[in-house]
Amino acid sequence: MGEKSKRTPADHWTTENVRTITNLFVVLAGVFAVMLLAGVAIALLGASNKEAVVAITTSSLGIISAVVSAYFGIRATANTAQKAASVSTEKAGEAAVAKYEVRVKKSKVDDINKEIDQMERAGAITQEAAEKLRASSVKAEDEARRTDPMNGFA
C-alpha cells in the first residue's frame, strides 16, 4: 500500500486533538458528578424510600444520556463542518488554478496574433499565410474560451 508515515509524539498533540480530549474529560467529569450526587442523595434518603430512589436514578440517567448525546452530536457536527471546509478550500484552489490556466492560454494566443501582425508588416510572411495563422489562433482562442476551467485541459 505504501510506506507508513513516521509520526512523532508531538504530531498527536495538535490543537484539535487537545480540544477533543479536553471535551471528553469534561463530559466524563460531568457524568461522574451526576453519578456521585445521585449516590449521595440515595445514601442520605436510605433504601427504604424506594420512590425517591427511583426518581433520583431516573433523573440521573436522563441527565447523563442528555449530556453524552449532546457531546457526540456536537462532535459529529464539528467533524462534518471541518471536512466540508477542507473540501471547499481544496475545490477553490483547483478552480483558481484552472482559471489561471485559461488566462495564460488566452494571453499566449494574443501574443501569437501580435507576432503574426509584426511578421506580416515586416514582410516575413505573406498575407495569405498571416490570414491562415490568424484563423488558427482564433480557433485556439475560441477553444480556450469554451474550456470549462473545472474540468482541466487535455
PDB file of N, CA and C in Angstrom, residues 4-101:
ATOM      1  N   LYS A   4       4.338   3.634   5.745  1.00  0.00           N
ATOM      2  CA  LYS A   4       3.632   4.359   6.798  1.00  0.00           C
ATOM      3  C   LYS A   4       4.414   5.622   7.105  1.00  0.00           C
ATOM      4  N   SER A   5       3.703   6.695   7.329  1.00  0.00           N
ATOM      5  CA  SER A   5       4.392   7.934   7.669  1.00  0.00           C
ATOM      6  C   SER A   5       4.906   7.832   9.097  1.00  0.00           C
ATOM      7  N   LYS A   6       6.082   8.363   9.294  1.00  0.00           N
ATOM      8  CA  LYS A   6       6.662   8.344  10.628  1.00  0.00           C
ATOM      9  C   LYS A   6       6.175   9.566  11.369  1.00  0.00           C
ATOM     10  N   ARG A   7       5.456   9.330  12.442  1.00  0.00           N
ATOM     11  CA  ARG A   7       4.880  10.420  13.221  1.00  0.00           C
ATOM     12  C   ARG A   7       5.589  10.504  14.556  1.00  0.00           C
ATOM     13  N   THR A   8       5.790  11.690  14.981  1.00  0.00           N
ATOM     14  CA  THR A   8       6.405  11.902  16.280  1.00  0.00           C
ATOM     15  C   THR A   8       5.305  12.090  17.317  1.00  0.00           C
ATOM     16  N   PRO A   9       5.634  11.933  18.601  1.00  0.00           N
ATOM     17  CA  PRO A   9       4.611  12.163  19.638  1.00  0.00           C
ATOM     18  C   PRO A   9       4.011  13.562  19.562  1.00  0.00           C
ATOM     19  N   ALA A  10       4.786  14.535  19.110  1.00  0.00           N
ATOM     20  CA  ALA A  10       4.275  15.912  19.006  1.00  0.00           C
ATOM     21  C   ALA A  10       3.155  16.019  17.972  1.00  0.00           C
ATOM     22  N   ASP A  11       3.144  15.125  16.971  1.00  0.00           N
ATOM     23  CA  ASP A  11       2.105  15.159  15.936  1.00  0.00           C
ATOM     24  C   ASP A  11       0.723  14.863  16.515  1.00  0.00           C
ATOM     25  N   HIS A  12       0.669  14.131  17.624  1.00  0.00           N
ATOM     26  CA  HIS A  12      -0.614  13.768  18.223  1.00  0.00           C
ATOM     27  C   HIS A  12      -1.202  14.901  19.051  1.00  0.00           C
ATOM     28  N   TRP A  13      -0.394  15.883  19.409  1.00  0.00           N
ATOM     29  CA  TRP A  13      -0.847  16.963  20.284  1.00  0.00           C
ATOM     30  C   TRP A  13      -1.189  18.218  19.498  1.00  0.00           C
ATOM     31  N   THR A  14      -2.004  18.050  18.474  1.00  0.00           N
ATOM     32  CA  THR A  14      -2.489  19.212  17.728  1.00  0.00           C
ATOM     33  C   THR A  14      -3.594  19.881  18.534  1.00  0.00           C
ATOM     34  N   THR A  15      -3.923  21.097  18.170  1.00  0.00           N
ATOM     35  CA  THR A  15      -4.966  21.839  18.881  1.00  0.00           C
ATOM     36  C   THR A  15      -6.283  21.075  18.856  1.00  0.00           C
ATOM     37  N   GLU A  16      -6.617  20.507  17.720  1.00  0.00           N
ATOM     38  CA  GLU A  16      -7.882  19.775  17.591  1.00  0.00           C
ATOM     39  C   GLU A  16      -7.899  18.537  18.484  1.00  0.00           C
ATOM     40  N   ASN A  17      -6.786  17.813  18.531  1.00  0.00           N
ATOM     41  CA  ASN A  17      -6.722  16.620  19.385  1.00  0.00           C
ATOM     42  C   ASN A  17      -6.819  16.993  20.865  1.00  0.00           C
ATOM     43  N   VAL A  18      -6.155  18.071  21.253  1.00  0.00           N
ATOM     44  CA  VAL A  18      -6.209  18.509  22.652  1.00  0.00           C
ATOM     45  C   VAL A  18      -7.635  18.923  23.013  1.00  0.00           C
ATOM     46  N   ARG A  19      -8.306  19.632  22.105  1.00  0.00           N
ATOM     47  CA  ARG A  19      -9.704  20.025  22.360  1.00  0.00           C
ATOM     48  C   ARG A  19     -10.591  18.799  22.524  1.00  0.00           C
ATOM     49  N   THR A  20     -10.415  17.835  21.652  1.00  0.00           N
ATOM     50  CA  THR A  20     -11.232  16.620  21.708  1.00  0.00           C
ATOM     51  C   THR A  20     -11.044  15.904  23.041  1.00  0.00           C
ATOM     52  N   ILE A  21      -9.805  15.737  23.446  1.00  0.00           N
ATOM     53  CA  ILE A  21      -9.524  15.035  24.710  1.00  0.00           C
ATOM     54  C   ILE A  21     -10.075  15.840  25.890  1.00  0.00           C
ATOM     55  N   THR A  22      -9.867  17.156  25.857  1.00  0.00           N
ATOM     56  CA  THR A  22     -10.366  18.009  26.945  1.00  0.00           C
ATOM     57  C   THR A  22     -11.892  17.941  27.034  1.00  0.00           C
ATOM     58  N   ASN A  23     -12.557  18.019  25.891  1.00  0.00           N
ATOM     59  CA  ASN A  23     -14.026  17.945  25.891  1.00  0.00           C
ATOM     60  C   ASN A  23     -14.515  16.607  26.430  1.00  0.00           C
ATOM     61  N   LEU A  24     -13.823  15.544  26.063  1.00  0.00           N
ATOM     62  CA  LEU A  24     -14.205  14.219  26.558  1.00  0.00           C
ATOM     63  C   LEU A  24     -14.055  14.151  28.081  1.00  0.00           C
ATOM     64  N   PHE A  25     -12.959  14.678  28.605  1.00  0.00           N
ATOM     65  CA  PHE A  25     -12.771  14.684  30.066  1.00  0.00           C
ATOM     66  C   PHE A  25     -13.833  15.523  30.763  1.00  0.00           C
ATOM     67  N   VAL A  26     -14.227  16.634  30.159  1.00  0.00           N
ATOM     68  CA  VAL A  26     -15.275  17.464  30.761  1.00  0.00           C
ATOM     69  C   VAL A  26     -16.592  16.694  30.815  1.00  0.00           C
ATOM     70  N   VAL A  27     -16.927  16.005  29.740  1.00  0.00           N
ATOM     71  CA  VAL A  27     -18.162  15.210  29.719  1.00  0.00           C
ATOM     72  C   VAL A  27     -18.092  14.094  30.755  1.00  0.00           C
ATOM     73  N   LEU A  28     -16.962  13.405  30.805  1.00  0.00           N
ATOM     74  CA  LEU A  28     -16.818  12.324  31.786  1.00  0.00           C
ATOM     75  C   LEU A  28     -16.892  12.866  33.219  1.00  0.00           C
ATOM     76  N   ALA A  29     -16.302  14.030  33.460  1.00  0.00           N
ATOM     77  CA  ALA A  29     -16.370  14.642  34.794  1.00  0.00           C
ATOM     78  C   ALA A  29     -17.818  14.987  35.147  1.00  0.00           C
ATOM     79  N   GLY A  30     -18.565  15.511  34.168  1.00  0.00           N
ATOM     80  CA  GLY A  30     -19.973  15.824  34.392  1.00  0.00           C
ATOM     81  C   GLY A  30     -20.782  14.587  34.708  1.00  0.00           C
ATOM     82  N   VAL A  31     -20.560  13.516  33.970  1.00  0.00           N
ATOM     83  CA  VAL A  31     -21.266  12.256  34.217  1.00  0.00           C
ATOM     84  C   VAL A  31     -20.902  11.723  35.605  1.00  0.00           C
ATOM     85  N   PHE A  32     -19.629  11.785  35.942  1.00  0.00           N
ATOM     86  CA  PHE A  32     -19.194  11.315  37.262  1.00  0.00           C
ATOM     87  C   PHE A  32     -19.836  12.144  38.371  1.00  0.00           C
ATOM     88  N   ALA A  33     -19.905  13.467  38.184  1.00  0.00           N
ATOM     89  CA  ALA A  33     -20.511  14.344  39.195  1.00  0.00           C
ATOM     90  C   ALA A  33     -21.985  14.012  39.396  1.00  0.00           C
ATOM     91  N   VAL A  34     -22.704  13.773  38.310  1.00  0.00           N
ATOM     92  CA  VAL A  34     -24.127  13.422  38.424  1.00  0.00           C
ATOM     93  C   VAL A  34     -24.281  12.090  39.155  1.00  0.00           C
ATOM     94  N   MET A  35     -23.423  11.122  38.802  1.00  0.00           N
ATOM     95  CA  MET A  35     -23.494   9.820  39.464  1.00  0.00           C
ATOM     96  C   MET A  35     -23.169   9.949  40.957  1.00  0.00           C
ATOM     97  N   LEU A  36     -22.178  10.771  41.281  1.00  0.00           N
ATOM     98  CA  LEU A  36     -21.797  10.977  42.674  1.00  0.00           C
ATOM     99  C   LEU A  36     -22.926  11.633  43.465  1.00  0.00           C
ATOM    100  N   LEU A  37     -23.520  12.688  42.898  1.00  0.00           N
ATOM    101  CA  LEU A  37     -24.635  13.363  43.574  1.00  0.00           C
ATOM    102  C   LEU A  37     -25.821  12.421  43.750  1.00  0.00           C
ATOM    103  N   ALA A  38     -26.106  11.615  42.740  1.00  0.00           N
ATOM    104  CA  ALA A  38     -27.213  10.662  42.852  1.00  0.00           C
ATOM    105  C   ALA A  38     -26.914   9.637  43.937  1.00  0.00           C
ATOM    106  N   GLY A  39     -25.671   9.165  43.981  1.00  0.00           N
ATOM    107  CA  GLY A  39     -25.291   8.188  45.000  1.00  0.00           C
ATOM    108  C   GLY A  39     -25.397   8.762  46.402  1.00  0.00           C
ATOM    109  N   VAL A  40     -24.954  10.006  46.571  1.00  0.00           N
ATOM    110  CA  VAL A  40     -25.042  10.658  47.873  1.00  0.00           C
ATOM    111  C   VAL A  40     -26.509  10.849  48.263  1.00  0.00           C
ATOM    112  N   ALA A  41     -27.327  11.302  47.315  1.00  0.00           N
ATOM    113  CA  ALA A  41     -28.748  11.525  47.610  1.00  0.00           C
ATOM    114  C   ALA A  41     -29.438  10.223  47.994  1.00  0.00           C
ATOM    115  N   ILE A  42     -29.121   9.161  47.289  1.00  0.00           N
ATOM    116  CA  ILE A  42     -29.735   7.858  47.597  1.00  0.00           C
ATOM    117  C   ILE A  42     -29.267   7.371  48.958  1.00  0.00           C
ATOM    118  N   ALA A  43     -27.979   7.585  49.260  1.00  0.00           N
ATOM    119  CA  ALA A  43     -27.444   7.157  50.563  1.00  0.00           C
ATOM    120  C   ALA A  43     -28.100   7.935  51.705  1.00  0.00           C
ATOM    121  N   LEU A  44     -28.326   9.246  51.491  1.00  0.00           N
ATOM    122  CA  LEU A  44     -28.951  10.062  52.535  1.00  0.00           C
ATOM    123  C   LEU A  44     -30.422   9.701  52.738  1.00  0.00           C
ATOM    124  N   LEU A  45     -31.101   9.361  51.650  1.00  0.00           N
ATOM    125  CA  LEU A  45     -32.516   9.002  51.762  1.00  0.00           C
ATOM    126  C   LEU A  45     -32.702   7.601  52.320  1.00  0.00           C
ATOM    127  N   GLY A  46     -31.745   6.767  52.052  1.00  0.00           N
ATOM    128  CA  GLY A  46     -31.852   5.387  52.532  1.00  0.00           C
ATOM    129  C   GLY A  46     -32.629   4.539  51.546  1.00  0.00           C
ATOM    130  N   ALA A  47     -32.452   3.263  51.651  1.00  0.00           N
ATOM    131  CA  ALA A  47     -33.083   2.327  50.737  1.00  0.00           C
ATOM    132  C   ALA A  47     -34.573   2.172  51.011  1.00  0.00           C
ATOM    133  N   SER A  48     -35.046   2.646  52.153  1.00  0.00           N
ATOM    134  CA  SER A  48     -36.462   2.469  52.492  1.00  0.00           C
ATOM    135  C   SER A  48     -37.372   3.350  51.648  1.00  0.00           C
ATOM    136  N   ASN A  49     -36.895   4.486  51.205  1.00  0.00           N
ATOM    137  CA  ASN A  49     -37.706   5.401  50.408  1.00  0.00           C
ATOM    138  C   ASN A  49     -37.507   5.073  48.923  1.00  0.00           C
ATOM    139  N   LYS A  50     -38.166   3.982  48.486  1.00  0.00           N
ATOM    140  CA  LYS A  50     -37.957   3.466  47.132  1.00  0.00           C
ATOM    141  C   LYS A  50     -38.422   4.435  46.049  1.00  0.00           C
ATOM    142  N   GLU A  51     -39.482   5.159  46.295  1.00  0.00           N
ATOM    143  CA  GLU A  51     -39.985   6.104  45.282  1.00  0.00           C
ATOM    144  C   GLU A  51     -38.969   7.210  45.021  1.00  0.00           C
ATOM    145  N   ALA A  52     -38.338   7.725  46.052  1.00  0.00           N
ATOM    146  CA  ALA A  52     -37.330   8.777  45.896  1.00  0.00           C
ATOM    147  C   ALA A  52     -36.099   8.237  45.190  1.00  0.00           C
ATOM    148  N   VAL A  53     -35.708   6.996  45.507  1.00  0.00           N
ATOM    149  CA  VAL A  53     -34.551   6.369  44.872  1.00  0.00           C
ATOM    150  C   VAL A  53     -34.796   6.225  43.371  1.00  0.00           C
ATOM    151  N   VAL A  54     -35.995   5.779  43.009  1.00  0.00           N
ATOM    152  CA  VAL A  54     -36.350   5.620  41.593  1.00  0.00           C
ATOM    153  C   VAL A  54     -36.348   6.983  40.895  1.00  0.00           C
ATOM    154  N   ALA A  55     -36.876   7.988  41.536  1.00  0.00           N
ATOM    155  CA  ALA A  55     -36.917   9.329  40.940  1.00  0.00           C
ATOM    156  C   ALA A  55     -35.507   9.875  40.729  1.00  0.00           C
ATOM    157  N   ILE A  56     -34.648   9.713  41.704  1.00  0.00           N
ATOM    158  CA  ILE A  56     -33.266  10.204  41.596  1.00  0.00           C
ATOM    159  C   ILE A  56     -32.515   9.436  40.503  1.00  0.00           C
ATOM    160  N   THR A  57     -32.671   8.132  40.493  1.00  0.00           N
ATOM    161  CA  THR A  57     -31.995   7.305  39.497  1.00  0.00           C
ATOM    162  C   THR A  57     -32.458   7.661  38.084  1.00  0.00           C
ATOM    163  N   THR A  58     -33.760   7.792  37.915  1.00  0.00           N
ATOM    164  CA  THR A  58     -34.320   8.136  36.602  1.00  0.00           C
ATOM    165  C   THR A  58     -33.825   9.508  36.144  1.00  0.00           C
ATOM    166  N   SER A  59     -33.850  10.475  37.029  1.00  0.00           N
ATOM    167  CA  SER A  59     -33.391  11.821  36.688  1.00  0.00           C
ATOM    168  C   SER A  59     -31.902  11.812  36.342  1.00  0.00           C
ATOM    169  N   SER A  60     -31.132  11.073  37.113  1.00  0.00           N
ATOM    170  CA  SER A  60     -29.687  11.000  36.867  1.00  0.00           C
ATOM    171  C   SER A  60     -29.396  10.389  35.502  1.00  0.00           C
ATOM    172  N   LEU A  61     -30.074   9.306  35.186  1.00  0.00           N
ATOM    173  CA  LEU A  61     -29.866   8.668  33.879  1.00  0.00           C
ATOM    174  C   LEU A  61     -30.298   9.592  32.739  1.00  0.00           C
ATOM    175  N   GLY A  62     -31.365  10.338  32.950  1.00  0.00           N
ATOM    176  CA  GLY A  62     -31.804  11.305  31.929  1.00  0.00           C
ATOM    177  C   GLY A  62     -30.762  12.383  31.697  1.00  0.00           C
ATOM    178  N   ILE A  63     -30.181  12.910  32.769  1.00  0.00           N
ATOM    179  CA  ILE A  63     -29.146  13.937  32.644  1.00  0.00           C
ATOM    180  C   ILE A  63     -27.916  13.364  31.946  1.00  0.00           C
ATOM    181  N   ILE A  64     -27.499  12.176  32.353  1.00  0.00           N
ATOM    182  CA  ILE A  64     -26.313  11.552  31.755  1.00  0.00           C
ATOM    183  C   ILE A  64     -26.518  11.308  30.269  1.00  0.00           C
ATOM    184  N   SER A  65     -27.668  10.756  29.909  1.00  0.00           N
ATOM    185  CA  SER A  65     -27.910  10.483  28.480  1.00  0.00           C
ATOM    186  C   SER A  65     -27.982  11.775  27.677  1.00  0.00           C
ATOM    187  N   ALA A  66     -28.541  12.837  28.240  1.00  0.00           N
ATOM    188  CA  ALA A  66     -28.606  14.122  27.528  1.00  0.00           C
ATOM    189  C   ALA A  66     -27.222  14.700  27.319  1.00  0.00           C
ATOM    190  N   VAL A  67     -26.377  14.647  28.327  1.00  0.00           N
ATOM    191  CA  VAL A  67     -25.024  15.194  28.222  1.00  0.00           C
ATOM    192  C   VAL A  67     -24.199  14.399  27.213  1.00  0.00           C
ATOM    193  N   VAL A  68     -24.252  13.086  27.302  1.00  0.00           N
ATOM    194  CA  VAL A  68     -23.478  12.249  26.384  1.00  0.00           C
ATOM    195  C   VAL A  68     -23.980  12.418  24.950  1.00  0.00           C
ATOM    196  N   SER A  69     -25.286  12.444  24.754  1.00  0.00           N
ATOM    197  CA  SER A  69     -25.846  12.640  23.409  1.00  0.00           C
ATOM    198  C   SER A  69     -25.448  13.999  22.844  1.00  0.00           C
ATOM    199  N   ALA A  70     -25.503  15.026  23.672  1.00  0.00           N
ATOM    200  CA  ALA A  70     -25.111  16.363  23.223  1.00  0.00           C
ATOM    201  C   ALA A  70     -23.642  16.383  22.830  1.00  0.00           C
ATOM    202  N   TYR A  71     -22.782  15.746  23.620  1.00  0.00           N
ATOM    203  CA  TYR A  71     -21.351  15.707  23.308  1.00  0.00           C
ATOM    204  C   TYR A  71     -21.120  15.067  21.944  1.00  0.00           C
ATOM    205  N   PHE A  72     -21.682  13.880  21.735  1.00  0.00           N
ATOM    206  CA  PHE A  72     -21.450  13.195  20.465  1.00  0.00           C
ATOM    207  C   PHE A  72     -22.105  13.920  19.293  1.00  0.00           C
ATOM    208  N   GLY A  73     -23.248  14.546  19.510  1.00  0.00           N
ATOM    209  CA  GLY A  73     -23.887  15.319  18.443  1.00  0.00           C
ATOM    210  C   GLY A  73     -23.051  16.520  18.036  1.00  0.00           C
ATOM    211  N   ILE A  74     -22.548  17.238  19.024  1.00  0.00           N
ATOM    212  CA  ILE A  74     -21.693  18.401  18.730  1.00  0.00           C
ATOM    213  C   ILE A  74     -20.404  17.947  18.083  1.00  0.00           C
ATOM    214  N   ARG A  75     -19.835  16.862  18.546  1.00  0.00           N
ATOM    215  CA  ARG A  75     -18.576  16.347  17.981  1.00  0.00           C
ATOM    216  C   ARG A  75     -18.782  15.947  16.513  1.00  0.00           C
ATOM    217  N   ALA A  76     -19.872  15.262  16.221  1.00  0.00           N
ATOM    218  CA  ALA A  76     -20.153  14.845  14.842  1.00  0.00           C
ATOM    219  C   ALA A  76     -20.350  16.064  13.941  1.00  0.00           C
ATOM    220  N   THR A  77     -21.062  17.063  14.444  1.00  0.00           N
ATOM    221  CA  THR A  77     -21.280  18.277  13.664  1.00  0.00           C
ATOM    222  C   THR A  77     -19.968  19.002  13.392  1.00  0.00           C
ATOM    223  N   ALA A  78     -19.121  19.080  14.398  1.00  0.00           N
ATOM    224  CA  ALA A  78     -17.826  19.744  14.230  1.00  0.00           C
ATOM    225  C   ALA A  78     -16.957  19.007  13.216  1.00  0.00           C
ATOM    226  N   ASN A  79     -16.954  17.676  13.275  1.00  0.00           N
ATOM    227  CA  ASN A  79     -16.176  16.893  12.305  1.00  0.00           C
ATOM    228  C   ASN A  79     -16.688  17.102  10.892  1.00  0.00           C
ATOM    229  N   THR A  80     -18.006  17.119  10.726  1.00  0.00           N
ATOM    230  CA  THR A  80     -18.597  17.321   9.407  1.00  0.00           C
ATOM    231  C   THR A  80     -18.267  18.712   8.875  1.00  0.00           C
ATOM    232  N   ALA A  81     -18.361  19.715   9.721  1.00  0.00           N
ATOM    233  CA  ALA A  81     -18.039  21.082   9.301  1.00  0.00           C
ATOM    234  C   ALA A  81     -16.576  21.202   8.902  1.00  0.00           C
ATOM    235  N   GLN A  82     -15.696  20.544   9.646  1.00  0.00           N
ATOM    236  CA  GLN A  82     -14.270  20.595   9.338  1.00  0.00           C
ATOM    237  C   GLN A  82     -13.992  19.933   7.989  1.00  0.00           C
ATOM    238  N   LYS A  83     -14.614  18.794   7.725  1.00  0.00           N
ATOM    239  CA  LYS A  83     -14.419  18.117   6.441  1.00  0.00           C
ATOM    240  C   LYS A  83     -14.966  18.958   5.294  1.00  0.00           C
ATOM    241  N   ALA A  84     -16.127  19.577   5.496  1.00  0.00           N
ATOM    242  CA  ALA A  84     -16.716  20.412   4.452  1.00  0.00           C
ATOM    243  C   ALA A  84     -15.824  21.611   4.144  1.00  0.00           C
ATOM    244  N   ALA A  85     -15.273  22.214   5.165  1.00  0.00           N
ATOM    245  CA  ALA A  85     -14.381  23.361   4.955  1.00  0.00           C
ATOM    246  C   ALA A  85     -13.130  22.933   4.204  1.00  0.00           C
ATOM    247  N   SER A  86     -12.615  21.757   4.522  1.00  0.00           N
ATOM    248  CA  SER A  86     -11.419  21.245   3.862  1.00  0.00           C
ATOM    249  C   SER A  86     -11.679  21.005   2.375  1.00  0.00           C
ATOM    250  N   VAL A  87     -12.803  20.374   2.065  1.00  0.00           N
ATOM    251  CA  VAL A  87     -13.158  20.097   0.666  1.00  0.00           C
ATOM    252  C   VAL A  87     -13.400  21.402  -0.087  1.00  0.00           C
ATOM    253  N   SER A  88     -14.083  22.352   0.554  1.00  0.00           N
ATOM    254  CA  SER A  88     -14.370  23.643  -0.071  1.00  0.00           C
ATOM    255  C   SER A  88     -13.089  24.380  -0.421  1.00  0.00           C
ATOM    256  N   THR A  89     -12.130  24.381   0.482  1.00  0.00           N
ATOM    257  CA  THR A  89     -10.850  25.048   0.243  1.00  0.00           C
ATOM    258  C   THR A  89     -10.109  24.378  -0.904  1.00  0.00           C
ATOM    259  N   GLU A  90     -10.145  23.061  -0.933  1.00  0.00           N
ATOM    260  CA  GLU A  90      -9.467  22.313  -1.992  1.00  0.00           C
ATOM    261  C   GLU A  90     -10.073  22.636  -3.357  1.00  0.00           C
ATOM    262  N   LYS A  91     -11.407  22.651  -3.437  1.00  0.00           N
ATOM    263  CA  LYS A  91     -12.077  22.947  -4.705  1.00  0.00           C
ATOM    264  C   LYS A  91     -11.819  24.390  -5.150  1.00  0.00           C
ATOM    265  N   ALA A  92     -11.773  25.317  -4.208  1.00  0.00           N
ATOM    266  CA  ALA A  92     -11.495  26.714  -4.542  1.00  0.00           C
ATOM    267  C   ALA A  92     -10.096  26.836  -5.131  1.00  0.00           C
ATOM    268  N   GLY A  93      -9.158  26.097  -4.584  1.00  0.00           N
ATOM    269  CA  GLY A  93      -7.791  26.113  -5.113  1.00  0.00           C
ATOM    270  C   GLY A  93      -7.735  25.557  -6.516  1.00  0.00           C
ATOM    271  N   GLU A  94      -8.443  24.475  -6.760  1.00  0.00           N
ATOM    272  CA  GLU A  94      -8.483  23.880  -8.100  1.00  0.00           C
ATOM    273  C   GLU A  94      -9.096  24.856  -9.102  1.00  0.00           C
ATOM    274  N   ALA A  95     -10.159  25.538  -8.709  1.00  0.00           N
ATOM    275  CA  ALA A  95     -10.811  26.497  -9.593  1.00  0.00           C
ATOM    276  C   ALA A  95      -9.879  27.663  -9.918  1.00  0.00           C
ATOM    277  N   ALA A  96      -9.140  28.127  -8.928  1.00  0.00           N
ATOM    278  CA  ALA A  96      -8.220  29.242  -9.146  1.00  0.00           C
ATOM    279  C   ALA A  96      -7.120  28.847 -10.125  1.00  0.00           C
ATOM    280  N   VAL A  97      -6.590  27.641  -9.978  1.00  0.00           N
ATOM    281  CA  VAL A  97      -5.551  27.169 -10.894  1.00  0.00           C
ATOM    282  C   VAL A  97      -6.104  27.039 -12.311  1.00  0.00           C
ATOM    283  N   ALA A  98      -7.296  26.491 -12.440  1.00  0.00           N
ATOM    284  CA  ALA A  98      -7.901  26.316 -13.759  1.00  0.00           C
ATOM    285  C   ALA A  98      -8.153  27.661 -14.431  1.00  0.00           C
ATOM    286  N   LYS A  99      -8.655  28.634 -13.674  1.00  0.00           N
ATOM    287  CA  LYS A  99      -8.898  29.961 -14.247  1.00  0.00           C
ATOM    288  C   LYS A  99      -7.589  30.614 -14.676  1.00  0.00           C
ATOM    289  N   TYR A 100      -6.546  30.422 -13.898  1.00  0.00           N
ATOM    290  CA  TYR A 100      -5.242  30.969 -14.253  1.00  0.00           C
ATOM    291  C   TYR A 100      -4.756  30.341 -15.556  1.00  0.00           C
ATOM    292  N   GLU A 101      -4.925  29.033 -15.701  1.00  0.00           N
ATOM    293  CA  GLU A 101      -4.501  28.349 -16.927  1.00  0.00           C
ATOM    294  C   GLU A 101      -5.248  28.889 -18.143  1.00  0.00           C
TER     295      GLU A 101
END
